[in-house]
Short mmCIF file of C-alpha atoms in Angstrom, two decimals:
data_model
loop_
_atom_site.label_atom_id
_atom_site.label_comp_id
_atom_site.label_asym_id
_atom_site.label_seq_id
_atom_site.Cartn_x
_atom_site.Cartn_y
_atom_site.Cartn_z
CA UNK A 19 -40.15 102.96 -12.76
CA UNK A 20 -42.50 105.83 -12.69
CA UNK A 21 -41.88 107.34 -16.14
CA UNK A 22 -42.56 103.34 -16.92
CA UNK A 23 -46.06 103.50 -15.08
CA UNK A 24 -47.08 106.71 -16.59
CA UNK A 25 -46.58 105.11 -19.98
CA UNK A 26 -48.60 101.95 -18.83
CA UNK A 27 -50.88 104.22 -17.69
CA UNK A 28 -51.07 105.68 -21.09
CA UNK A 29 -51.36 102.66 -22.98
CA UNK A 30 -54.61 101.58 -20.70
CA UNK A 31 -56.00 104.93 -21.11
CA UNK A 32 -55.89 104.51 -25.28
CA UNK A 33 -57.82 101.21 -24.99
CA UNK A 34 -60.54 103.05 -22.31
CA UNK A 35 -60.74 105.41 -25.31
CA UNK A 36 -61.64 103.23 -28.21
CA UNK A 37 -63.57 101.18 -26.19
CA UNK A 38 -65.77 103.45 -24.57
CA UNK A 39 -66.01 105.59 -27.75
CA UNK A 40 -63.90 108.43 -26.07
CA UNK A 41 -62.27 110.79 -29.02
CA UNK A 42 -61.20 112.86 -26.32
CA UNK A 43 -59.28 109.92 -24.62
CA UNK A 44 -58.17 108.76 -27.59
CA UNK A 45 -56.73 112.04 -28.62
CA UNK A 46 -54.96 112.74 -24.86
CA UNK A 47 -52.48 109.92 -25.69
CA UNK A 48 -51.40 110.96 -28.82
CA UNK A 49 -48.35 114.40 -28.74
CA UNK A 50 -50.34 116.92 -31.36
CA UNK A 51 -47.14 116.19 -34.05
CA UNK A 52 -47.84 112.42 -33.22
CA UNK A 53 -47.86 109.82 -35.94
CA UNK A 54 -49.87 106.63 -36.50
CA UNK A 55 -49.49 103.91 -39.06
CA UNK A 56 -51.58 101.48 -39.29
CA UNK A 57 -52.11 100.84 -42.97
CA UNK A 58 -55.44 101.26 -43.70
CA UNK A 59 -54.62 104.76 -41.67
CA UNK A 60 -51.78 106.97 -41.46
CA UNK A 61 -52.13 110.41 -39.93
CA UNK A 62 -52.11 112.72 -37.10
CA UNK A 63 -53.73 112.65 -33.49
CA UNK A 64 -56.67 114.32 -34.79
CA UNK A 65 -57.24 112.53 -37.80
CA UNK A 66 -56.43 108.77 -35.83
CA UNK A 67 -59.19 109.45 -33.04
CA UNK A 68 -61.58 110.64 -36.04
CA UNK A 69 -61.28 107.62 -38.18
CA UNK A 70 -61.25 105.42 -34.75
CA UNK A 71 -64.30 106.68 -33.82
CA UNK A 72 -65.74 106.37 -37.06
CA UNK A 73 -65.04 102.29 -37.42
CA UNK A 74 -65.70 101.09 -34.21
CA UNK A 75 -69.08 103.42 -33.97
CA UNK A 76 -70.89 101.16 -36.27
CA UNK A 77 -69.75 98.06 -34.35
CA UNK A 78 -71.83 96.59 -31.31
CA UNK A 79 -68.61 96.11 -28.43
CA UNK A 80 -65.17 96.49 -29.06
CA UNK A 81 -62.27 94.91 -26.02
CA UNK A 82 -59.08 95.94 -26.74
CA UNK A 83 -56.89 94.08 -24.47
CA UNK A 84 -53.03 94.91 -23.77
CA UNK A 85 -51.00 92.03 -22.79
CA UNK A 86 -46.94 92.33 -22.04
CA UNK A 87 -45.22 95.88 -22.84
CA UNK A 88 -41.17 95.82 -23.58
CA UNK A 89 -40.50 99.47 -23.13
CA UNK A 90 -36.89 100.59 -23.88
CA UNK A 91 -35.63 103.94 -22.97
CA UNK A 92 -33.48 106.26 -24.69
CA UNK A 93 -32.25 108.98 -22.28
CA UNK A 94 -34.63 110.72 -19.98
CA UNK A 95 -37.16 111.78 -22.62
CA UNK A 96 -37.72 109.06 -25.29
CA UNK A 97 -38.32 105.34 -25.30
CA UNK A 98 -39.90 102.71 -27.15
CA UNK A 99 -42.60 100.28 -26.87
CA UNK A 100 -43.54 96.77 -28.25
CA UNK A 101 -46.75 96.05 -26.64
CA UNK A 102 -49.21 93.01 -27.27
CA UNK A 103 -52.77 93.01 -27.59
CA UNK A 104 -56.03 91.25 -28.83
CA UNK A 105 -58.59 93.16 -29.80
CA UNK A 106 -62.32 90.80 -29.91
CA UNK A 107 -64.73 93.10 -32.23
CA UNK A 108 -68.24 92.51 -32.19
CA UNK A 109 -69.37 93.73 -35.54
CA UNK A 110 -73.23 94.60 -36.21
CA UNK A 111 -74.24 91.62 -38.19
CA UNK A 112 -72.97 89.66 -34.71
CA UNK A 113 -69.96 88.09 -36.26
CA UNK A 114 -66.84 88.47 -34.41
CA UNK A 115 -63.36 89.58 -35.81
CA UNK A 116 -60.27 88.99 -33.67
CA UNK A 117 -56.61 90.71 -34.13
CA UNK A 118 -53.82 89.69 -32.29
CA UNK A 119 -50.99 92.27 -32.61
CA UNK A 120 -48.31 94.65 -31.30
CA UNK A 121 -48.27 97.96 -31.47
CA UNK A 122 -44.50 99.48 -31.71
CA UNK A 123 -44.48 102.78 -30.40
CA UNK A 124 -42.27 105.52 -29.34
CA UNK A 125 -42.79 107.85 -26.39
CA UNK A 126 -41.93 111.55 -25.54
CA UNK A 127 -41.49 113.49 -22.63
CA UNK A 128 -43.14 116.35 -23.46
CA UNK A 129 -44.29 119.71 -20.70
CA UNK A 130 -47.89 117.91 -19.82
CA UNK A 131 -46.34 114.72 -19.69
CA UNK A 132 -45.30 111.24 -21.74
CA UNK A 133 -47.14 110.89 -24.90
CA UNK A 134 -47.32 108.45 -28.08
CA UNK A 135 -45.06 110.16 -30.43
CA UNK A 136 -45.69 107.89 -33.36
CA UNK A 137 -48.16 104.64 -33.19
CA UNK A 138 -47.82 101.30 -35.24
CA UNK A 139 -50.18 98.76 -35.35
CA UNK A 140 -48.86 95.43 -36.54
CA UNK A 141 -51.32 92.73 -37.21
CA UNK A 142 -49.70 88.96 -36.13
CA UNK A 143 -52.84 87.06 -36.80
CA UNK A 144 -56.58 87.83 -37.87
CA UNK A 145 -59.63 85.46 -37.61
CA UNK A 146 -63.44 86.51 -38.43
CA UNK A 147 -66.24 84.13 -37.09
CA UNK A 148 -69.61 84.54 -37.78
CA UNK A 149 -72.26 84.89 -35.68
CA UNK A 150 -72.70 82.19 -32.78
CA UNK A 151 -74.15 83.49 -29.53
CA UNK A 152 -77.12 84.70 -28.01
CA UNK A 153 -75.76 88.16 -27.43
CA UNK A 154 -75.22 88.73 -23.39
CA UNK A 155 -77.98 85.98 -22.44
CA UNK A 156 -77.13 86.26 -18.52
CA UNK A 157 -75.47 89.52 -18.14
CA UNK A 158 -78.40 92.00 -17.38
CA UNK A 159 -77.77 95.38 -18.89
CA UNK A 160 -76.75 96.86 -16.21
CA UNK A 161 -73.38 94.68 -16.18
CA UNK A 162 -72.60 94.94 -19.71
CA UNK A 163 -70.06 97.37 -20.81
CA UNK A 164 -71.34 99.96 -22.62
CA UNK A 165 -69.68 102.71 -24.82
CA UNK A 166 -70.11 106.00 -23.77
CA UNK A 167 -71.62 107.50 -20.35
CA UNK A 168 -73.43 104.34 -19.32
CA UNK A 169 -70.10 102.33 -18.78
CA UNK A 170 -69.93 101.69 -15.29
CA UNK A 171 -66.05 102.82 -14.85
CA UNK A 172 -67.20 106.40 -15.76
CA UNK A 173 -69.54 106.00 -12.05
CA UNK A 174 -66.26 104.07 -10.46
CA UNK A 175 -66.36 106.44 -7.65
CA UNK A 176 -69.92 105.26 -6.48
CA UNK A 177 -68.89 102.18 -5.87
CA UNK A 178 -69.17 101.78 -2.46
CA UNK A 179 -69.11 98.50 -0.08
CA UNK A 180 -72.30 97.58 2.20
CA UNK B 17 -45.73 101.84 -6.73
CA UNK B 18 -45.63 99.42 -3.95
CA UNK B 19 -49.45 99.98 -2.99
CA UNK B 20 -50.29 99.52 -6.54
CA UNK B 21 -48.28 96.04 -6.58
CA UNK B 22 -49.79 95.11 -4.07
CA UNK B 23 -53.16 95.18 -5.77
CA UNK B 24 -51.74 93.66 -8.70
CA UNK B 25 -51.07 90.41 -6.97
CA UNK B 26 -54.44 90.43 -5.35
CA UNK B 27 -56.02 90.22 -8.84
CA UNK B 28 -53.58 87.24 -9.75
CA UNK B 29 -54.48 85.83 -6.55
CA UNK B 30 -58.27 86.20 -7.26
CA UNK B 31 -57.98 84.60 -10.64
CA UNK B 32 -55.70 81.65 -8.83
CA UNK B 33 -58.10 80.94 -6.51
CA UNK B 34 -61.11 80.33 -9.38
CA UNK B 35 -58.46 78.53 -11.54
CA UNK B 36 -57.48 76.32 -9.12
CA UNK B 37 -60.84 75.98 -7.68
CA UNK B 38 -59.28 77.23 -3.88
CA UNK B 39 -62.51 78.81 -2.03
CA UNK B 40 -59.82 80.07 0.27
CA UNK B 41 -58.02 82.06 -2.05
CA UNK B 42 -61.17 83.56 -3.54
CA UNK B 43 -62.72 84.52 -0.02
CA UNK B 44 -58.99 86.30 0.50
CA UNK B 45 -58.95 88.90 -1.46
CA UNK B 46 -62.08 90.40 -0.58
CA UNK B 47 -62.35 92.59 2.55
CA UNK B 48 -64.76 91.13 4.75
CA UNK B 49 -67.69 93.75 4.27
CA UNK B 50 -67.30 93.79 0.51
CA UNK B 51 -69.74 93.82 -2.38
CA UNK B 52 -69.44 91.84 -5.59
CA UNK B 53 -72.10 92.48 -8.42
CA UNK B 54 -72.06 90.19 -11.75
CA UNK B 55 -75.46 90.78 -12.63
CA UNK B 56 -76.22 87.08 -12.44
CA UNK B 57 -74.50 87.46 -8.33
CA UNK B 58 -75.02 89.71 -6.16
CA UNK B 59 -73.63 89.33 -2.38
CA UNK B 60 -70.81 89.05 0.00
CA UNK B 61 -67.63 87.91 -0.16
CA UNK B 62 -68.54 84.49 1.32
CA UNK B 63 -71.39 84.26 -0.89
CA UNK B 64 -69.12 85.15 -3.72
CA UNK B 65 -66.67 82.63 -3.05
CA UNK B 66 -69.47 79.67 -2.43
CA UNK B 67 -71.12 80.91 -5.55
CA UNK B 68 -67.81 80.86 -7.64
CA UNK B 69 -66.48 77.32 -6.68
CA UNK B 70 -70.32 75.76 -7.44
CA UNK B 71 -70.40 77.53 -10.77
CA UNK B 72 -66.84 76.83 -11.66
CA UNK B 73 -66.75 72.51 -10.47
CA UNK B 74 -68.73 71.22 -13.08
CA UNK B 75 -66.81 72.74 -15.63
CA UNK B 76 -63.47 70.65 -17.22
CA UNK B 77 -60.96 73.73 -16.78
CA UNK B 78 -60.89 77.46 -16.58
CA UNK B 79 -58.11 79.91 -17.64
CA UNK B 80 -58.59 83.65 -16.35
CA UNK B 81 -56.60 86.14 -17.76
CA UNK B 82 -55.55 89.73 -17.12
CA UNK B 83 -54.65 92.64 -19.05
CA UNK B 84 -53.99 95.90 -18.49
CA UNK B 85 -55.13 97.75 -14.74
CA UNK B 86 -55.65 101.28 -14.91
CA UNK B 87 -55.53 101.93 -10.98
CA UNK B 88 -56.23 105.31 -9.54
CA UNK B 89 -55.79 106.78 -6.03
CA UNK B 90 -58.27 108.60 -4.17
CA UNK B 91 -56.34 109.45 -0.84
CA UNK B 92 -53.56 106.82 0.77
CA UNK B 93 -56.41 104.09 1.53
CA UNK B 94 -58.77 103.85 -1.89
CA UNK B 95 -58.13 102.98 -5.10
CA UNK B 96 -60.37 102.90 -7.94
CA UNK B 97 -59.84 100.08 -10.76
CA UNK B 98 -60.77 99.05 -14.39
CA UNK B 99 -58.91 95.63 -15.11
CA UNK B 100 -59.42 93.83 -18.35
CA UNK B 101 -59.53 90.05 -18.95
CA UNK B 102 -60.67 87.47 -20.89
CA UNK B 103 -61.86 84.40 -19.81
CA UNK B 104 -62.16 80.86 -21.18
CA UNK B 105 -64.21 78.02 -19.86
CA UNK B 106 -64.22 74.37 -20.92
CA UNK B 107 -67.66 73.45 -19.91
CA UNK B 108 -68.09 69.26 -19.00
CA UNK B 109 -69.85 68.69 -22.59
CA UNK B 110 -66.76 69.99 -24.43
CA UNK B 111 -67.97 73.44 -25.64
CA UNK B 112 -66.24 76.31 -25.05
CA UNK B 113 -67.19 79.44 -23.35
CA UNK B 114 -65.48 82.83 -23.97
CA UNK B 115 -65.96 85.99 -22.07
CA UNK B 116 -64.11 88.99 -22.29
CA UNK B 117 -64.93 91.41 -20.13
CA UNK B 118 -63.61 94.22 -16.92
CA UNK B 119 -63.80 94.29 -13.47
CA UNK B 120 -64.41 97.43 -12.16
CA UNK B 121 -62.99 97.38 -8.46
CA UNK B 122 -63.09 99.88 -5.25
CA UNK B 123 -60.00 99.03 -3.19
CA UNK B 124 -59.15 99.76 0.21
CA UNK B 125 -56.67 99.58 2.78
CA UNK B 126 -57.92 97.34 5.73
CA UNK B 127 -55.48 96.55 8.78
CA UNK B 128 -54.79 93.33 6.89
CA UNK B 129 -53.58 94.89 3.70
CA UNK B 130 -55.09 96.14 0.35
CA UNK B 131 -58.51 94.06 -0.47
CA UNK B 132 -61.34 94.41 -2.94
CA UNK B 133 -63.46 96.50 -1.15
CA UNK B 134 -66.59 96.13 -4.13
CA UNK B 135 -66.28 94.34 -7.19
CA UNK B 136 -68.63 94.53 -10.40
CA UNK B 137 -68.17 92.23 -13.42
CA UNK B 138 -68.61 93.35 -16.56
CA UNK B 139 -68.95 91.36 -19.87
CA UNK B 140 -67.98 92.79 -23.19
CA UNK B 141 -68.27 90.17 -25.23
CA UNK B 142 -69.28 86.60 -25.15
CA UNK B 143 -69.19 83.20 -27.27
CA UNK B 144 -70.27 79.98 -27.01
CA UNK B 145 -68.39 77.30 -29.35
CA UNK B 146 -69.25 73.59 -29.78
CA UNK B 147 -66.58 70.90 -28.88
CA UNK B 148 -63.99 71.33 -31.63
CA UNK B 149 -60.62 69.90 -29.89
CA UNK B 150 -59.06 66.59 -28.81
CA UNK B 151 -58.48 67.65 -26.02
CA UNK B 152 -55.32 68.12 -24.75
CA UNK B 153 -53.77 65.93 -27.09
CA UNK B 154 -50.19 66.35 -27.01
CA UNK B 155 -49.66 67.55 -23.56
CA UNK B 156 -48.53 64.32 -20.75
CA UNK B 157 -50.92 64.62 -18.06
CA UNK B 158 -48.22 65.97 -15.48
CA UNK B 159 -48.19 69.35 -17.65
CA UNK B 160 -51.97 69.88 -17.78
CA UNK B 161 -52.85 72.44 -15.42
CA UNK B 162 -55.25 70.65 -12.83
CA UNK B 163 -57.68 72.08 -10.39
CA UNK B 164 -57.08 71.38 -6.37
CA UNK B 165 -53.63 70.46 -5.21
CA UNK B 166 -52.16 68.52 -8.37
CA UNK B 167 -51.53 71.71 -10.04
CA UNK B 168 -47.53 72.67 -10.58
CA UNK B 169 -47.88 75.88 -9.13
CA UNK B 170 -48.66 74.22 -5.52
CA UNK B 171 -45.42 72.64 -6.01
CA UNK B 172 -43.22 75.46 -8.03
CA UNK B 173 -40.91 75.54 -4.69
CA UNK B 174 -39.67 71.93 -5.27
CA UNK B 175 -38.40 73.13 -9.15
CA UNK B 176 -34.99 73.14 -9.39
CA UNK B 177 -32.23 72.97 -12.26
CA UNK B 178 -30.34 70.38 -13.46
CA UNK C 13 -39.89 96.37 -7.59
CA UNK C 14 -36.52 96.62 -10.11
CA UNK C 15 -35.59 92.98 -9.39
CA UNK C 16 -40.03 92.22 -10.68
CA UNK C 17 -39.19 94.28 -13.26
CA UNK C 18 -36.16 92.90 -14.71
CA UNK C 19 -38.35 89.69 -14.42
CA UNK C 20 -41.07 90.45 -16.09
CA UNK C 21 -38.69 92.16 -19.08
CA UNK C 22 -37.24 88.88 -19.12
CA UNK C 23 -40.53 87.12 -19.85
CA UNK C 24 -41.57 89.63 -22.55
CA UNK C 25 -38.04 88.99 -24.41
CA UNK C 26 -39.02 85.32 -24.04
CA UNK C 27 -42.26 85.93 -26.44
CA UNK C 28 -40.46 88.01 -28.78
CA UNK C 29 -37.35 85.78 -29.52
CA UNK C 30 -40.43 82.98 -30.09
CA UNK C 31 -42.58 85.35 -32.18
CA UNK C 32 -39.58 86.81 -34.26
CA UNK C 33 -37.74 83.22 -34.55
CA UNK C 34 -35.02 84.68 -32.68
CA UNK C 35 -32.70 81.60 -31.39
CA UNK C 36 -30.18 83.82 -29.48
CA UNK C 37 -32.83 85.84 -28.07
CA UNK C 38 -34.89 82.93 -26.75
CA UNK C 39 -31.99 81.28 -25.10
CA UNK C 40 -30.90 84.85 -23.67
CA UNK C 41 -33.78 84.32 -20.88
CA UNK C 42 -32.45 81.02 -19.45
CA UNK C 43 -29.59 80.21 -17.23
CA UNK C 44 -26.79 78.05 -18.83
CA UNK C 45 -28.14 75.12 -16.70
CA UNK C 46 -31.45 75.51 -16.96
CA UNK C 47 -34.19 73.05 -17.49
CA UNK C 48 -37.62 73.39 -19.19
CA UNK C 49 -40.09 71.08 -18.96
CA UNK C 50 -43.61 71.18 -21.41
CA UNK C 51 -44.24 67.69 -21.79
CA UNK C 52 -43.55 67.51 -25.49
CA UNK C 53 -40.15 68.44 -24.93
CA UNK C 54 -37.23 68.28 -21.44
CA UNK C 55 -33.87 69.42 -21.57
CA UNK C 56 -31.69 72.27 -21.21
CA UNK C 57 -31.75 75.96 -22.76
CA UNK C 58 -29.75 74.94 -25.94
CA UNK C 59 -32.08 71.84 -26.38
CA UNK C 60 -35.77 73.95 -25.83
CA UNK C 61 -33.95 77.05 -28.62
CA UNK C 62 -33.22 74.38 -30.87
CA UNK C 63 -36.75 72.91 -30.45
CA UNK C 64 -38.95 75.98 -30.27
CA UNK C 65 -37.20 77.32 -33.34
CA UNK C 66 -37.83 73.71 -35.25
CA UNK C 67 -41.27 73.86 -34.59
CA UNK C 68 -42.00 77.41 -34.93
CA UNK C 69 -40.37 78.19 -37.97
CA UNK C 70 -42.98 76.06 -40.41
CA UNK C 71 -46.41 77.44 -39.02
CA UNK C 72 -47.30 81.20 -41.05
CA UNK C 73 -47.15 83.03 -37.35
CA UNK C 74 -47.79 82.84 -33.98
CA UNK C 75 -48.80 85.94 -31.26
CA UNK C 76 -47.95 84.51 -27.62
CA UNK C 77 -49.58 87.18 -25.32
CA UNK C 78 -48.76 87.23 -21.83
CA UNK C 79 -51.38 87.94 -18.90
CA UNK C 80 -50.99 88.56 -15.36
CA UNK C 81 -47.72 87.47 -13.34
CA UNK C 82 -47.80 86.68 -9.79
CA UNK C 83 -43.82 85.92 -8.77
CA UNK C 84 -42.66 85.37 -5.35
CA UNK C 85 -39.50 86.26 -3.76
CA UNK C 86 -37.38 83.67 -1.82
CA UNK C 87 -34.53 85.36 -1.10
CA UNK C 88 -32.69 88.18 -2.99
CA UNK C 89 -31.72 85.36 -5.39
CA UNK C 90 -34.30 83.11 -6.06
CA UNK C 91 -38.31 84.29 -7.11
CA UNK C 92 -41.06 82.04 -8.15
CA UNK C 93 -43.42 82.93 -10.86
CA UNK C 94 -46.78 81.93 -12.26
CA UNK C 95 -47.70 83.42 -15.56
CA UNK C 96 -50.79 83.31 -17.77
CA UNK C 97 -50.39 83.42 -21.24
CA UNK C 98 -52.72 82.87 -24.71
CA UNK C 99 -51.07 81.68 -27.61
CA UNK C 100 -52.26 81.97 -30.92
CA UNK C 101 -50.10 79.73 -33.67
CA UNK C 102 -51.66 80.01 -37.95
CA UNK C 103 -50.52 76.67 -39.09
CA UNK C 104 -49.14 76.22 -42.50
CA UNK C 105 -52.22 74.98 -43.75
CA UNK C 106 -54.29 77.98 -42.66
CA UNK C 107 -55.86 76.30 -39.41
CA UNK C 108 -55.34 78.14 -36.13
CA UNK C 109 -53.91 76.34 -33.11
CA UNK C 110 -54.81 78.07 -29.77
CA UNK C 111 -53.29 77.86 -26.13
CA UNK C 112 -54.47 78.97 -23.13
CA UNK C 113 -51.98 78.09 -20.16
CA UNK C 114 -49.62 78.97 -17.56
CA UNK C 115 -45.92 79.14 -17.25
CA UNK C 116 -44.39 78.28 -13.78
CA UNK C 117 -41.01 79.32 -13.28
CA UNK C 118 -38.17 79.33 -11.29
CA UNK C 119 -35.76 82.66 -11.40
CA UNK C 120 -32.45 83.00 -10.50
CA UNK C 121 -30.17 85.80 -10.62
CA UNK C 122 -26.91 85.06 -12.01
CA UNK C 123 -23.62 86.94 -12.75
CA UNK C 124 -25.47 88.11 -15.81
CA UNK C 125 -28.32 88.98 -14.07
CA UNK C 126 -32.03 87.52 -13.32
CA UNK C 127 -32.56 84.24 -15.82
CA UNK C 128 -35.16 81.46 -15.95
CA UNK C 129 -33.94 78.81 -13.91
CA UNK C 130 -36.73 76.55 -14.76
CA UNK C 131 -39.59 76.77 -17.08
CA UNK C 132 -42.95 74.36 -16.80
CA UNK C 133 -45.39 75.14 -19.72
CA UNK C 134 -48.93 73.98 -18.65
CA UNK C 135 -51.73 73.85 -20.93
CA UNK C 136 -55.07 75.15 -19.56
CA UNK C 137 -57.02 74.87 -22.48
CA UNK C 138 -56.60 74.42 -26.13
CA UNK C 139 -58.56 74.56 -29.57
CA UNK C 140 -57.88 73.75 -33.10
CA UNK C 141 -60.33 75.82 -36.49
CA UNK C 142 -59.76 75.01 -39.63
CA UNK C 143 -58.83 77.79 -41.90
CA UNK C 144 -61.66 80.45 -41.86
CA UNK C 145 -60.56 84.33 -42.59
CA UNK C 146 -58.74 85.43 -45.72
CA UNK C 147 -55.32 86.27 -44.30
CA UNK C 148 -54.26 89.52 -43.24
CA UNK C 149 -56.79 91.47 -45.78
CA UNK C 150 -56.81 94.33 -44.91
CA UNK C 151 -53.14 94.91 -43.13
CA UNK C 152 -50.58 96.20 -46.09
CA UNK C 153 -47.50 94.12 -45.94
CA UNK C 154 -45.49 97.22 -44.34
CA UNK C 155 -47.78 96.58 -41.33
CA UNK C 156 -47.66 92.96 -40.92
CA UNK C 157 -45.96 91.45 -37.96
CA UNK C 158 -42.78 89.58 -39.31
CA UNK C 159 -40.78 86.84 -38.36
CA UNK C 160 -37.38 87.78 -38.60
CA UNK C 161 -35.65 91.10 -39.36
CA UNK C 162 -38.37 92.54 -41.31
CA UNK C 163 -40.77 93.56 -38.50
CA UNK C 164 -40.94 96.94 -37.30
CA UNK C 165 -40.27 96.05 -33.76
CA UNK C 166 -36.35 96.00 -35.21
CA UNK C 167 -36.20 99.16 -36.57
CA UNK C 168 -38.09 100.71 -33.59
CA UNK C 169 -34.98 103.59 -33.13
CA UNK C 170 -35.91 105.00 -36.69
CA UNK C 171 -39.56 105.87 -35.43
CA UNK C 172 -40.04 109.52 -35.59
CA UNK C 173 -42.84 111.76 -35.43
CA UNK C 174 -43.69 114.37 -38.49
#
């Protein structure tokens, strides 16, 4: 149950990463002889959390959203993942483009800990809407994620109760 | 592991209680000297849950969703966490409102068990969509999800197999 | 925290033996006399297999993504659960069908181990487009999810890093 939370833990951590524009995050997930496949990218860890950072940068939010894991393992070391997600893209002309997808994964036990040993993204469905909203009418900018150091969860440990 | 379950099923509880419209259920999971902070609210936890349920009435149904917690300890009574969801509102003309967003939480143990100690909103993305739906078409009244005490889940103990 | 997580493994097989068009593994998760109940279709686990499978198998794919799970104990045999799920269906003629709802369930364990017992599907929201996003235009055929025994999820064990 624990290995199975650290690999949770993992999988959260990768979404903090692209969505807060963290290469560094990004990169912690990943074993250094990872793998990733996604199609329009195959590579290493250093290569994915370049190119990651170099799509989303250009868009205006990104929400990468994880939904049910299956995790299998495979002895003490190894196990494998099929893990849904939707990822909601706000792209800089305002439309919006949606994925719904798994990504099939398998994890290693290595000395500092599980890591993503090889990454595929599958795409299950795809939608792109144009643009339809007044961007963040009510939610003053103070409560709006934000990518980088202004994010709120980066000052979690201020929060404090009255 | 058991701690961090048992913040788990506060967040499902907190999403219950707007759901199903229960101000009790709301007002439960907050400690009673919390903070919440959604940029358009900013109060108490009794405040909160009065400010939730008028908000939330008018509309035809809402459907609060979770994804991935990353929860982290700071000593045997804190915890710190980011929680994704996405949100969808069916607002009394028909339109459709979409948020998807993170709460970013301070927990703490109280003699009462684990409650939201402070509670800020964030919204990642939003969307606003016209009336596009019949709604509910194929789906019997008795398997809608309903507000107040028609709901299934209030009855889920009287299920039984055949 | 094994018996949740045998549970909630169950759930997640659930969504792939839909997604995948996998009879056997979609009437794995029930009991032999189980019931489901989703308005548009009542009977028992052989019935809903047959039935999910007839009206699955026509639309182009479908991503069923679950949420948060709040499941109750009532005994060391018998657990109660509430779980939020989005499903996206692409219909044959390009349109996308979503879902926003709840499944409220009734667990047993068996001989076998813990099954569905019953299954209520409620719908919380739902929302028909017509066809708007070339399909999959970017994803290379490798990397799109498949129905059947061509997606990756099947031939997870070969995954290897470089």
């Amino acid at each position: 149950m624990l290995d199975r939370q650290e690999i949770l833990d993992l999988l959260a951590t990768y979404c903090r990463g692209l969505d807060r524009l963290d290469r560094a995050l990004i990169r912690s997930v990943y074993a250094d002889d990872a793998t990733d496949d996604r199609g329009t990218f195959q590579g290493g860890p250093d290569e994915f959390a370049d190119f990651a950072i170099a799509v989303l940068t250009p868009m205006v939010s990104t929400h990468h959203m994880l939904g049910q894991a299956l995790i299998e393992f495979e002895g003490p070391d190894v196990a494998f993942g099929e893990v849904y997600f939707q990822a909601q893209h706000k792209l800089a002309d305002g439309s919006d483009f949606f994925v719904a997808g798994r990504y099939v994964d398998r994890y290693e036990r290595r000395a500092e800990g599980w890591r993503i040993a090889h990454r595929s993204e599958l795409n299950d469905w795809v939608r792109t809407e144009p643009a339809a909203d007044q961007w963040f009418r009510d939610t003053p900018e103070a409560l709006r994620g934000a990518r980088g150091t202004a994010d709120l969860v980066l000052r979690r440990h201020e929060l404090r109760t009255r």
